[in-house]
CSV table of N, CA and C in Angstrom, one decimal:
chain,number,residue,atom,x,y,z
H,105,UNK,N,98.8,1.7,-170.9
H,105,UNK,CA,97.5,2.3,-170.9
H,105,UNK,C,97.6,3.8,-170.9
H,106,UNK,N,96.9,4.3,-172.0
H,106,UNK,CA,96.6,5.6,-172.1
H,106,UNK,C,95.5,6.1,-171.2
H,107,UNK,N,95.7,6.7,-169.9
H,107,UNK,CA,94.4,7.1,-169.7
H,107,UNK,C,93.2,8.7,-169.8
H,108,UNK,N,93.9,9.6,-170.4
H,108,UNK,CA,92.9,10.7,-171.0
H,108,UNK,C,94.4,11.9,-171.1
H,109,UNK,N,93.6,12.7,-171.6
H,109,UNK,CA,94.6,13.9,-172.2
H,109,UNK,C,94.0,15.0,-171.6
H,110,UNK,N,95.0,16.4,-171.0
H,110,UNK,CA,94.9,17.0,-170.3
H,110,UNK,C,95.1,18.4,-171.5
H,111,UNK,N,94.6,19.8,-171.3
H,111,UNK,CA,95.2,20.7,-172.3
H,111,UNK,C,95.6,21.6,-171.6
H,112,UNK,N,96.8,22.2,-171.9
H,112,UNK,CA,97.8,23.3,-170.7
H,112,UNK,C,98.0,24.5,-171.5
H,113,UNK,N,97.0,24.6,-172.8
H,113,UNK,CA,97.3,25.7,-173.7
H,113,UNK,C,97.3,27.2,-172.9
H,114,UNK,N,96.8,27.4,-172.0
H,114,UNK,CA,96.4,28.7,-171.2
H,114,UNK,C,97.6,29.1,-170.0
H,115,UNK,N,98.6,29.5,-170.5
H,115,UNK,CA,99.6,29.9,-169.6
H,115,UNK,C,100.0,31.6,-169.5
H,116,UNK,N,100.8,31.8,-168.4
H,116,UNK,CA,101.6,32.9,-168.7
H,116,UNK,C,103.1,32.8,-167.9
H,117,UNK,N,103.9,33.1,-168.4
H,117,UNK,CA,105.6,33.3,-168.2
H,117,UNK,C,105.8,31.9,-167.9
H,118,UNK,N,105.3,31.0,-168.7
H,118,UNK,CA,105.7,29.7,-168.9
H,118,UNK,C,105.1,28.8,-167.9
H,119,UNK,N,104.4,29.4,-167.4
H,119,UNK,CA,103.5,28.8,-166.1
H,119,UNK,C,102.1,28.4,-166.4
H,120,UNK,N,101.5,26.7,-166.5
H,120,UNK,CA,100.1,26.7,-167.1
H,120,UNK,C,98.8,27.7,-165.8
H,121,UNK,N,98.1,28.0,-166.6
H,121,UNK,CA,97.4,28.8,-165.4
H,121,UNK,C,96.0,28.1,-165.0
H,122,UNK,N,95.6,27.1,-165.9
H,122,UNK,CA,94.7,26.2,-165.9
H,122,UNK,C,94.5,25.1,-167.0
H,123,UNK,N,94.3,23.8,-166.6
H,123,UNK,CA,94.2,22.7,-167.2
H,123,UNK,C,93.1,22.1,-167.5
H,124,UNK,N,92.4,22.0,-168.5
H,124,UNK,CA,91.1,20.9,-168.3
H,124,UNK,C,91.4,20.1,-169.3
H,125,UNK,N,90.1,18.6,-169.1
H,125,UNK,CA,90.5,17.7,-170.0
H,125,UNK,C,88.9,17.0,-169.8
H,126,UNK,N,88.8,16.3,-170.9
H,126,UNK,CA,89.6,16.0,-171.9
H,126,UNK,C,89.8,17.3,-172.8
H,127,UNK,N,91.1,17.2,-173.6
H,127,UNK,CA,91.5,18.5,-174.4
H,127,UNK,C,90.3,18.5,-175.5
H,128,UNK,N,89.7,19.8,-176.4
H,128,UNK,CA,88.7,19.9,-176.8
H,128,UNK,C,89.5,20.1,-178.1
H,129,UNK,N,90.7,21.0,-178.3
H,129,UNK,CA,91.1,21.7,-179.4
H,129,UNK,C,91.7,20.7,-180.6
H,130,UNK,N,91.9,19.4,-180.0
H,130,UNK,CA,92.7,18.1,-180.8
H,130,UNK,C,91.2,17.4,-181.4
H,131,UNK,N,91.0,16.9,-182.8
H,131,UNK,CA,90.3,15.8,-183.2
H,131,UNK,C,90.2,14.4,-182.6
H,132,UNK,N,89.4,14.0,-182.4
H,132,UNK,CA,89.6,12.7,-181.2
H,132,UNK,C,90.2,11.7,-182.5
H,133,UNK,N,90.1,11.5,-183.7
H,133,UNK,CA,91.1,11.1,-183.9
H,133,UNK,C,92.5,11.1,-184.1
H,134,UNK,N,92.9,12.3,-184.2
H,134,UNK,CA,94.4,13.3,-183.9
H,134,UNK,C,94.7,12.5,-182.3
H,135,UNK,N,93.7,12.9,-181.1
H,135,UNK,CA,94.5,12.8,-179.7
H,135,UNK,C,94.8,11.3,-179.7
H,136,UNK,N,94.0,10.2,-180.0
H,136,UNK,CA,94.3,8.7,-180.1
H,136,UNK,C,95.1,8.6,-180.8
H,137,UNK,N,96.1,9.3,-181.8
H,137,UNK,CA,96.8,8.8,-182.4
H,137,UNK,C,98.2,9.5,-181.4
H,138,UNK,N,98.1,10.5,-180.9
H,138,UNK,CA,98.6,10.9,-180.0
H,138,UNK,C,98.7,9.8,-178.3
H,139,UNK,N,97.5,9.6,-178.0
H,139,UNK,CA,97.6,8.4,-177.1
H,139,UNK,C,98.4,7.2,-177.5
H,140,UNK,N,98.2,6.9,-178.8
H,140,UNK,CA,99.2,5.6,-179.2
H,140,UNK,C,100.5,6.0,-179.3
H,141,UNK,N,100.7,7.2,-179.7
H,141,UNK,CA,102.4,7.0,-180.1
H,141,UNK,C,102.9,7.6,-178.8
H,142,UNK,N,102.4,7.9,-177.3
H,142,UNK,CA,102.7,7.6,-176.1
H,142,UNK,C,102.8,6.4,-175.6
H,143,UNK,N,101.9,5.8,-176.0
H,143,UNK,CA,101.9,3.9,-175.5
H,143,UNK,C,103.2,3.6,-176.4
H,144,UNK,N,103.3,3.8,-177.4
H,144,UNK,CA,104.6,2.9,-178.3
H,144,UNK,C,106.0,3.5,-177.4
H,145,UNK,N,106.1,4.8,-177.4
H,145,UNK,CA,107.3,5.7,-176.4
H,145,UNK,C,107.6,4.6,-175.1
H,146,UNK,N,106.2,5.2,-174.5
H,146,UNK,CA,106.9,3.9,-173.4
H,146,UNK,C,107.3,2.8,-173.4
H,147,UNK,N,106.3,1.8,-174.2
H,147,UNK,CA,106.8,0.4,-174.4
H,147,UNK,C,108.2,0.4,-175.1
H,148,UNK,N,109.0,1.1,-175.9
H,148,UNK,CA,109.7,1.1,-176.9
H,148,UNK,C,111.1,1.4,-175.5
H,149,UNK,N,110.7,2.2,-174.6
H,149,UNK,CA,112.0,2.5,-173.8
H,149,UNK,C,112.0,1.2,-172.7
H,150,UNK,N,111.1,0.3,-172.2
H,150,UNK,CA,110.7,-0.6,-171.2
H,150,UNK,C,110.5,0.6,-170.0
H,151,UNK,N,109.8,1.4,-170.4
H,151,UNK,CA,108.7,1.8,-169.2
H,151,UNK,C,107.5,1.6,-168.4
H,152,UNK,N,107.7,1.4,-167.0
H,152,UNK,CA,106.3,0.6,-166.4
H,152,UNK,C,106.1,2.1,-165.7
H,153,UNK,N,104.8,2.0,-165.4
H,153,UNK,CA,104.7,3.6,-164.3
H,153,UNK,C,103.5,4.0,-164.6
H,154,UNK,N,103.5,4.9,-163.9
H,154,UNK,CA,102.7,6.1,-164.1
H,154,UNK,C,103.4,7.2,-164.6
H,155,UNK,N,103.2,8.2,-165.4
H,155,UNK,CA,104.3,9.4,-166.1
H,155,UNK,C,103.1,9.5,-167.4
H,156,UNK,N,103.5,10.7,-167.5
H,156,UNK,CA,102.9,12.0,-168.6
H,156,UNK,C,104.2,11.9,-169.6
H,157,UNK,N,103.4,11.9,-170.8
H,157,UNK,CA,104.1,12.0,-172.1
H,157,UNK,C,103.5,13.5,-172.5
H,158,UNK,N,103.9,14.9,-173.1
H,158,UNK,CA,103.8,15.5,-173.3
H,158,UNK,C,104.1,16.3,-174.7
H,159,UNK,N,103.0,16.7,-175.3
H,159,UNK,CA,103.2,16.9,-176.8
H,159,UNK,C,102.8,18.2,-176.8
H,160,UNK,N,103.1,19.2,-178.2
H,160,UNK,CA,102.8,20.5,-178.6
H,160,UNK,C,102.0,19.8,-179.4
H,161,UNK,N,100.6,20.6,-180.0
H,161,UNK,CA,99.2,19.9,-180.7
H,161,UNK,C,99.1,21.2,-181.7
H,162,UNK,N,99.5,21.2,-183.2
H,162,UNK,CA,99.5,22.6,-183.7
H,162,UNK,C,97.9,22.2,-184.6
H,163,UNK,N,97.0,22.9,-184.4
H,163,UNK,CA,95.6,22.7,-185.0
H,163,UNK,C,95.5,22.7,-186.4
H,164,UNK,N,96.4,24.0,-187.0
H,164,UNK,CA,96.3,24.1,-188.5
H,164,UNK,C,96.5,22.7,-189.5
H,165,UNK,N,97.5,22.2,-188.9
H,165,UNK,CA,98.2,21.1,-189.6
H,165,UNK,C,98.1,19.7,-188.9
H,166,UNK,N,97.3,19.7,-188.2
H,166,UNK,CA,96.4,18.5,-187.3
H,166,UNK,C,97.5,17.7,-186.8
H,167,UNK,N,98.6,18.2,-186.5
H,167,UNK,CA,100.2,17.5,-186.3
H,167,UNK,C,100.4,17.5,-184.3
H,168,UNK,N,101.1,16.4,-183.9
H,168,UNK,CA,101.3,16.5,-182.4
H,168,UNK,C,103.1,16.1,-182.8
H,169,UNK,N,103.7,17.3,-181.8
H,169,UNK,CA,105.1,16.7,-181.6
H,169,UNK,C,105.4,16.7,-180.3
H,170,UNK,N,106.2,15.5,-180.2
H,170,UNK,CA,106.4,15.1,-178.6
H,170,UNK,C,107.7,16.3,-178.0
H,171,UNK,N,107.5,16.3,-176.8
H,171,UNK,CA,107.7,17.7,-176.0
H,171,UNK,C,108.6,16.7,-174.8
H,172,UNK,N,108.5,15.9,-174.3
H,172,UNK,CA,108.8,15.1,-172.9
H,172,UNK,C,108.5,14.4,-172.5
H,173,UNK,N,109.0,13.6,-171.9
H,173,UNK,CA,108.4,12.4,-171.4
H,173,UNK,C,108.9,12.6,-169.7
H,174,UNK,N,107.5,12.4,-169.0
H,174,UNK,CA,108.0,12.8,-167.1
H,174,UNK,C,107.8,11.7,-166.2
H,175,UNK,N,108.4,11.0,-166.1
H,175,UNK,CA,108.2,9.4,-165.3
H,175,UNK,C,108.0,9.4,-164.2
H,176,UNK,N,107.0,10.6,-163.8
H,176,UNK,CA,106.4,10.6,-162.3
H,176,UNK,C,104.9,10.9,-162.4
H,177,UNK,N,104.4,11.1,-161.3
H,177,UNK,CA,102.8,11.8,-161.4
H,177,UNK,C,103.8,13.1,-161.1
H,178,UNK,N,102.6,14.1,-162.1
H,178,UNK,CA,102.7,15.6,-161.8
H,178,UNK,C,101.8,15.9,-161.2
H,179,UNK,N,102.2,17.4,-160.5
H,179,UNK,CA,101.2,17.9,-160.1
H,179,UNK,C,99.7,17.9,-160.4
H,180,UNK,N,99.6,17.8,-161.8
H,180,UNK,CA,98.2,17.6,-162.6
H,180,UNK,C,97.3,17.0,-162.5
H,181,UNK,N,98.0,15.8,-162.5
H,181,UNK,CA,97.4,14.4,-162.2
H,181,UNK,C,96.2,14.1,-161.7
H,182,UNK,N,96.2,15.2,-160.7
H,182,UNK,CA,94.5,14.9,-160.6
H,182,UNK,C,93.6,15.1,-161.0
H,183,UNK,N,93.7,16.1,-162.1
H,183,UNK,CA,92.7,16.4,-162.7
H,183,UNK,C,92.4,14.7,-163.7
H,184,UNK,N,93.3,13.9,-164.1
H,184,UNK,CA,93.2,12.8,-164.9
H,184,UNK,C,92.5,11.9,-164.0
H,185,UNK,N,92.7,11.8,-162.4
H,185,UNK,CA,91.9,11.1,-161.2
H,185,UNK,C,90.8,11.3,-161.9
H,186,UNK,N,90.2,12.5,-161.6
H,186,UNK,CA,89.1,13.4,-161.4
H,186,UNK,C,88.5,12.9,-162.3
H,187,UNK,N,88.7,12.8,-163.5
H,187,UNK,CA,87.8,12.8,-165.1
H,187,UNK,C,87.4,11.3,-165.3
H,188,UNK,N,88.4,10.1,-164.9
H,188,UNK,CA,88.9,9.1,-165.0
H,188,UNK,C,88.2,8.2,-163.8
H,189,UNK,N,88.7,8.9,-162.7
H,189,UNK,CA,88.1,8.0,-161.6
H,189,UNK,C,89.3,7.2,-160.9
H,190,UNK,N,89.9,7.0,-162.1
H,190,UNK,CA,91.5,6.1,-161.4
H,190,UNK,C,92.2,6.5,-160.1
């Protein structure tokens, strides 16, 4: 299960400085295609959990490339509670 997308574009010295979500700057059908090829990652490695899949989203070229995969809750996470309810 995918459950919402977070945007971390707002950083300084590599540190996000604020998060909101749902991300606005992705096409909702760009981020669902991005939600699915997280669902395939996981299922593909036999991942059960909770964990953040993490992609760079470049807008010009409507393209997402995967960045990491984090097999824990992060600190963020709440904001996905929050939106979600979960």
């Amino acid at each position: 299960v995918a459950l919402i997308g977070r945007d971390c574009s707002t950083q300084r010295r590599f540190q996000k400085i604020f998060e909101e979500g749902p991300p606005t700057i992705a096409a909702k059908e760009d981020f669902r295609e991005a939600e699915k090829a997280a669902q395939r990652l996981a299922m593909s490695v036999g991942y059960r959990g909770a964990g953040t899949v993490e992609y760079l989203y470049k807008p010009e070229g409507k393209g997402f490339y995967f960045l990491e995969l984090n097999p824990r809750l992060q600190v963020e996470h709440p904001v996905t509670e929050g939106i979600t309810g979960v």
